Every structure is written in C-alpha cells, then in structure tokens.
Amino acid sequence: MGIVYLIGDYMTKKFAVIILSIVLCIGVLFTSCSYYSSNSYETQEFLMGTVVLQRIYHKNAEMIAKEVNGRIAEIESVMTINKPGGEVNLLNDAAGEEYVNLGKDTLYVLEKARQYSEISNGAFDLTIGPLVESWGVFSNNPKVPSESEIDELLKLVNYKDINIDLENSTAMLAKKGQIVDLGGIAKGFAADEVIEIYKKHGVESAMISLGGNILTLGGKPDGSPWTIGIRNPRGKDGSYIGIISVKDKAVVSSGDYERFFEKDGVRYHHILDPKTGYPADTGLIGTTIVSDISIDADALSTATFVLGLEEGMKLIESLEGIEAVFVTEDKKIYVTDGLKETFIFRDESKEFEYVEKR
Amino acid sequence: MLKKGDLIILGFAIILIAASFIGVSIYKSSGENARKIAVIIKDNQEIKRIDIDAVSEPMEITVLGEYNDIVLVEKGRIRFKEADCPDKVCVNTGWLTEKGDMAVCLPNKTMIKIEGQSDDVDIVTY
C-alpha cells in the first residue's frame, strides 16, 4: 500500500512539473506575442494641413480610424479659412454686415476661442486672421508686411468684436475686414471629438496626434502610461528635451520652430502677437500644455507662448488641472508644480538646463 | 530528498523554460520582426515599400507633386535628400534609422516612415 502510494505521488509530481513547465513556456510565448500584438493599428493621413497619426488597440481599429479621419475632414471643411466654403468663411465674409447661422461645432469652438481670448487678455485672439493673412505664414509665399500695414491691421484684431448668440445659433464680427481664425484651437477640438469616437466603439487604449497635438485615451494595453517626448525646439523633428508619462491627457506644444521663414537674415515664426502684430518675442521658444481636454491645451499653448514665462506661468497656475512645460530662449526648462514628479529631464543635445526651483 | 528522476525532470523543465525564452528573443530580433521596412506615402497613398536593411547600393527615389522630393535610401537608413519646398523641414529631419522614425514634407504631402514602434518614447510633440 505504502509503496504504491509513494509511486503514485512520485508520478503525480512528475506530471505536475511537466505540465507546469509547459504552461510557463506557453505563458512566455503568449505574453511576448501579445506585447507585439497585431491589435495595435497605426495609420497616418494628411488632414487639417498637418499629419494626423492614430494608434488604436482594438479589433476594428482600421474601420474606426477611417471614421475618425472622416470626422476630422468634416471639422476641417467647416472651420478652415484656407479653402473656400465652410462656416467660418461665411462668418468672415459677413463681417460688419450681418449675423450668420452656424452649426453646433463651430459655435462651440468659437465660444471656447472667445473665452480663451478673454482669459489670456488677448494673448490668444481668435480675430488674429487679418495679420495671419498678411504675413502669409501658412502660405507658400510668406512676407514681412510694412509697418503701416501692420498698424492698420491691428485695428481689426480684437476678440471683443465677436458677438456670439448661442440662443439663436448665430454670430457676427463687428467690423468689415475682420477675420476669425480658429487655426490655434480647431485641432484641439478635433482631437476631443476623436476620443468620443474611440469611446463609442469601446476602444480603451488609443492615441492620436494632430500635427503633434497629442491626445491619449487610457494608458497602453498593458496598463502603463503613454510616454511622450517634449519636442526640443532647437533639435530636429523627433528629438526631445524631456519625457512625461500620461493617461487620458492632452499634450500640446507650441513653438517658434513649427513654421517659420527667413528674410534678410531674420527668422520669422508663425505665432503672431495680437498686440504687436509681429511674431511673439517674449523669450520663449517652446511651450507644452498638459490637460484633460485637448481644446484647452491647444488654446493655452499659443496663449502662454505669447505671454512669456512669467505671465504664462501665472496663467497656468490660476487654472485648475492644467500643467505646463516652458522652454526659454536661453535654453532653460521650467515646469509647473503638478508636473515636477512625472517630468523626466532627458536632453540628448546637452544644451538645455532644467530649472527645478525658480 | 531529490531522486535522480526528480533531477532529470527538473533539468528538463528548466531547459524547456529557458528554450522558450531564448526562442522568443530570437524571434523578436530576427526575421520579420527585426526587418526595417520604410514606406513612402504621397497624398495618403503608399507609393513605395522598401526593406532598408536589404539595400546594398544607395538609391534615389523621386516623388513628384506640387513640389518635388528626392528620397535617398542606403543600407539601414532613409532620408529626404532634396526638396524644392519652401521650408525644407523634411530635409532637415535628416536620416531615419529606427523603427517609428518619420519625416514629413507637408507642402508636398509626402512622408517617409520606418514601420514599427520606437522602444524609446511613444511619440514626440511638435
């Protein structure tokens, strides 16, 4: 009896070990494969004058990505002023004349843009259009306007001249020649809309970048946060000066490196200061905003860039749930208190200095 | 006390587990997974797909459009060599060598990209 029992026990152990090792092997294979899972779908499209990159973890990712691109194209067609048609063009064409009927999306973005113009005391100004047009920064033939031209155009830039009637879904610009330009905020809105599409399809993990305006849904499939490099404003595309790890956050950068041209040895960038009419020159070369909602980050990255370090920092600290990274002309990096624990300073160029305490 | 049989089984189990780890790491670093595939995209259409590790002689690919771009491919790397667009951002991006690297010529709606994901960060703002 005793011997039989011992043999039985021995055999069970042997099988247990073999089965256990097979399970372990399969486990290794399984986890390794799922990490490189084909569930990760990545795609990029030229939309809204930039590259829209999506990474989606979902079995229907390809179909969802197509729907997303369609939605972005729709938003672009309604809000663009670089192509004919669209509601913002109608609003601009009727400036100083009459109220124009607008759709829900345009009204929402217009009102948000007006609010951020107010909050930033005009550092971000949705009526910047006449200046943008004159400089032609987004055209293929940018130029430096004459001083008298800039002085004339500055009279048309004033966010207080936009009248929005939410009740009747209409809006109007006060003076003829005024131009609303939603370029500094429409991509942020589009990203927020995209996240809604992801959620609708049950996606739990995805990331979208609209020309570097990044919005993440959840974390990565393994539960870890997304790691996002903060662009080195003096490095080439893809180089960075630090890393932040986020889940469910928007990360949007603005900088003098995005679009610029040179004339007579002077470098002119695309972020115009609504007060001077010239490219913002307040000592910053890059700003990055981290927030829950992308439209907020988009507007604030431009606003803080124009405000400069001190004023920009003050504005961000006055707002709930918004964090920022500032990079100055003298190559110093400052972050708001809420980011100090998660910001990793990593500068391969070795040109920048991280100032932890101000 | 471990018997001789136990030791054999134990040894077998350890070898099996080790082998699967080694197998996976070889799988990851060879064959399809290690290959660097570059794609050239123009107006949202893929126009060329190149295994850049398999390129022996440098080659140039001209992408025509509103502006013209010349893409240069060498063993293990790819870049925009020349462009007649106004900003030259694409050329200044330099060589792409790692998975996930991307260079874009916005004016000509052209981009080159090495497929796959970077081991470093998930994405960089701009």
XYZ file of C-alpha atoms in Angstrom, chain A residues 144-263:
120
model
C 7.065 90.747 -43.850
C 4.268 93.352 -44.063
C 5.144 97.038 -43.861
C 4.816 98.792 -40.518
C 1.928 100.919 -41.728
C 0.118 97.810 -42.961
C 0.545 96.148 -39.582
C -0.720 99.253 -37.781
C -3.821 99.278 -39.975
C -4.474 95.544 -39.477
C -4.005 95.739 -35.702
C -7.177 97.857 -35.583
C -9.088 94.823 -36.854
C -7.732 92.449 -34.218
C -9.948 92.487 -31.151
C -11.695 89.477 -29.684
C -14.308 91.752 -28.100
C -15.685 92.343 -31.604
C -17.062 88.838 -31.934
C -20.716 88.636 -30.977
C -21.926 85.120 -30.335
C -25.638 84.461 -29.918
C -25.800 80.910 -28.593
C -29.584 81.003 -28.261
C -30.154 81.652 -31.945
C -27.005 79.803 -33.104
C -25.630 82.860 -34.862
C -22.547 85.040 -34.663
C -21.199 88.231 -36.183
C -17.986 90.183 -36.393
C -18.389 93.899 -35.642
C -16.176 95.431 -38.348
C -15.761 94.824 -42.027
C -12.439 93.180 -42.811
C -12.212 91.303 -39.531
C -11.275 87.638 -39.817
C -11.784 84.860 -37.304
C -9.004 82.282 -37.472
C -9.622 79.093 -35.484
C -6.296 77.582 -36.552
C -4.965 77.780 -32.993
C -7.796 75.770 -31.485
C -9.610 73.676 -34.125
C -7.115 70.804 -33.952
C -7.648 70.640 -30.213
C -11.382 70.392 -30.755
C -10.917 67.723 -33.409
C -8.830 65.616 -31.019
C -11.564 65.800 -28.366
C -14.120 64.671 -30.939
C -11.891 61.766 -31.966
C -11.715 60.483 -28.402
C -15.531 60.387 -28.352
C -15.494 58.208 -31.469
C -12.963 55.844 -29.850
C -15.102 55.590 -26.722
C -18.259 54.984 -28.754
C -16.604 51.902 -30.277
C -15.409 50.626 -26.913
C -11.741 51.422 -27.503
C -9.883 51.547 -24.201
C -6.405 52.340 -25.424
C -5.556 54.753 -28.224
C -3.523 57.786 -29.085
C -3.972 60.483 -31.696
C -1.569 63.171 -32.816
C -2.820 66.022 -34.972
C 0.418 67.583 -36.077
C 1.959 66.951 -32.679
C -1.167 67.874 -30.720
C -1.416 64.649 -28.781
C -4.413 63.194 -27.008
C -4.336 59.831 -25.269
C -7.211 57.554 -24.340
C -6.473 55.419 -21.289
C -2.981 54.052 -20.920
C -1.232 51.463 -23.041
C -2.818 47.997 -23.254
C -0.507 46.673 -20.536
C -1.800 49.394 -18.222
C 1.330 51.529 -18.280
C 1.078 55.224 -19.168
C 1.964 56.648 -22.571
C 5.436 58.172 -22.691
C 5.504 61.449 -24.549
C 8.632 63.301 -25.590
C 8.541 67.092 -25.306
C 9.974 68.427 -28.538
C 13.428 70.018 -28.457
C 12.646 73.426 -30.029
C 16.157 73.629 -31.449
C 16.526 69.986 -32.464
C 15.250 68.167 -35.491
C 11.828 66.536 -35.771
C 11.518 63.736 -33.246
C 14.188 64.986 -30.806
C 13.096 65.908 -27.304
C 14.226 67.612 -24.098
C 12.181 65.618 -21.608
C 9.555 62.950 -21.149
C 6.208 62.945 -19.414
C 4.056 59.886 -18.749
C 0.313 60.318 -19.067
C -3.038 58.547 -19.232
C -6.185 60.195 -20.578
C -4.402 63.501 -21.174
C -3.884 66.016 -23.924
C -0.327 67.182 -24.528
C 0.045 70.110 -26.901
C 3.192 72.043 -27.791
C 3.623 75.391 -29.481
C 6.914 76.775 -30.627
C 8.777 79.069 -32.944
C 10.139 76.029 -34.792
C 6.842 74.774 -36.232
C 6.556 77.176 -39.150
C 8.953 79.933 -39.945
C 10.731 81.682 -42.751
C 13.834 83.797 -43.090
C 14.053 87.210 -44.698
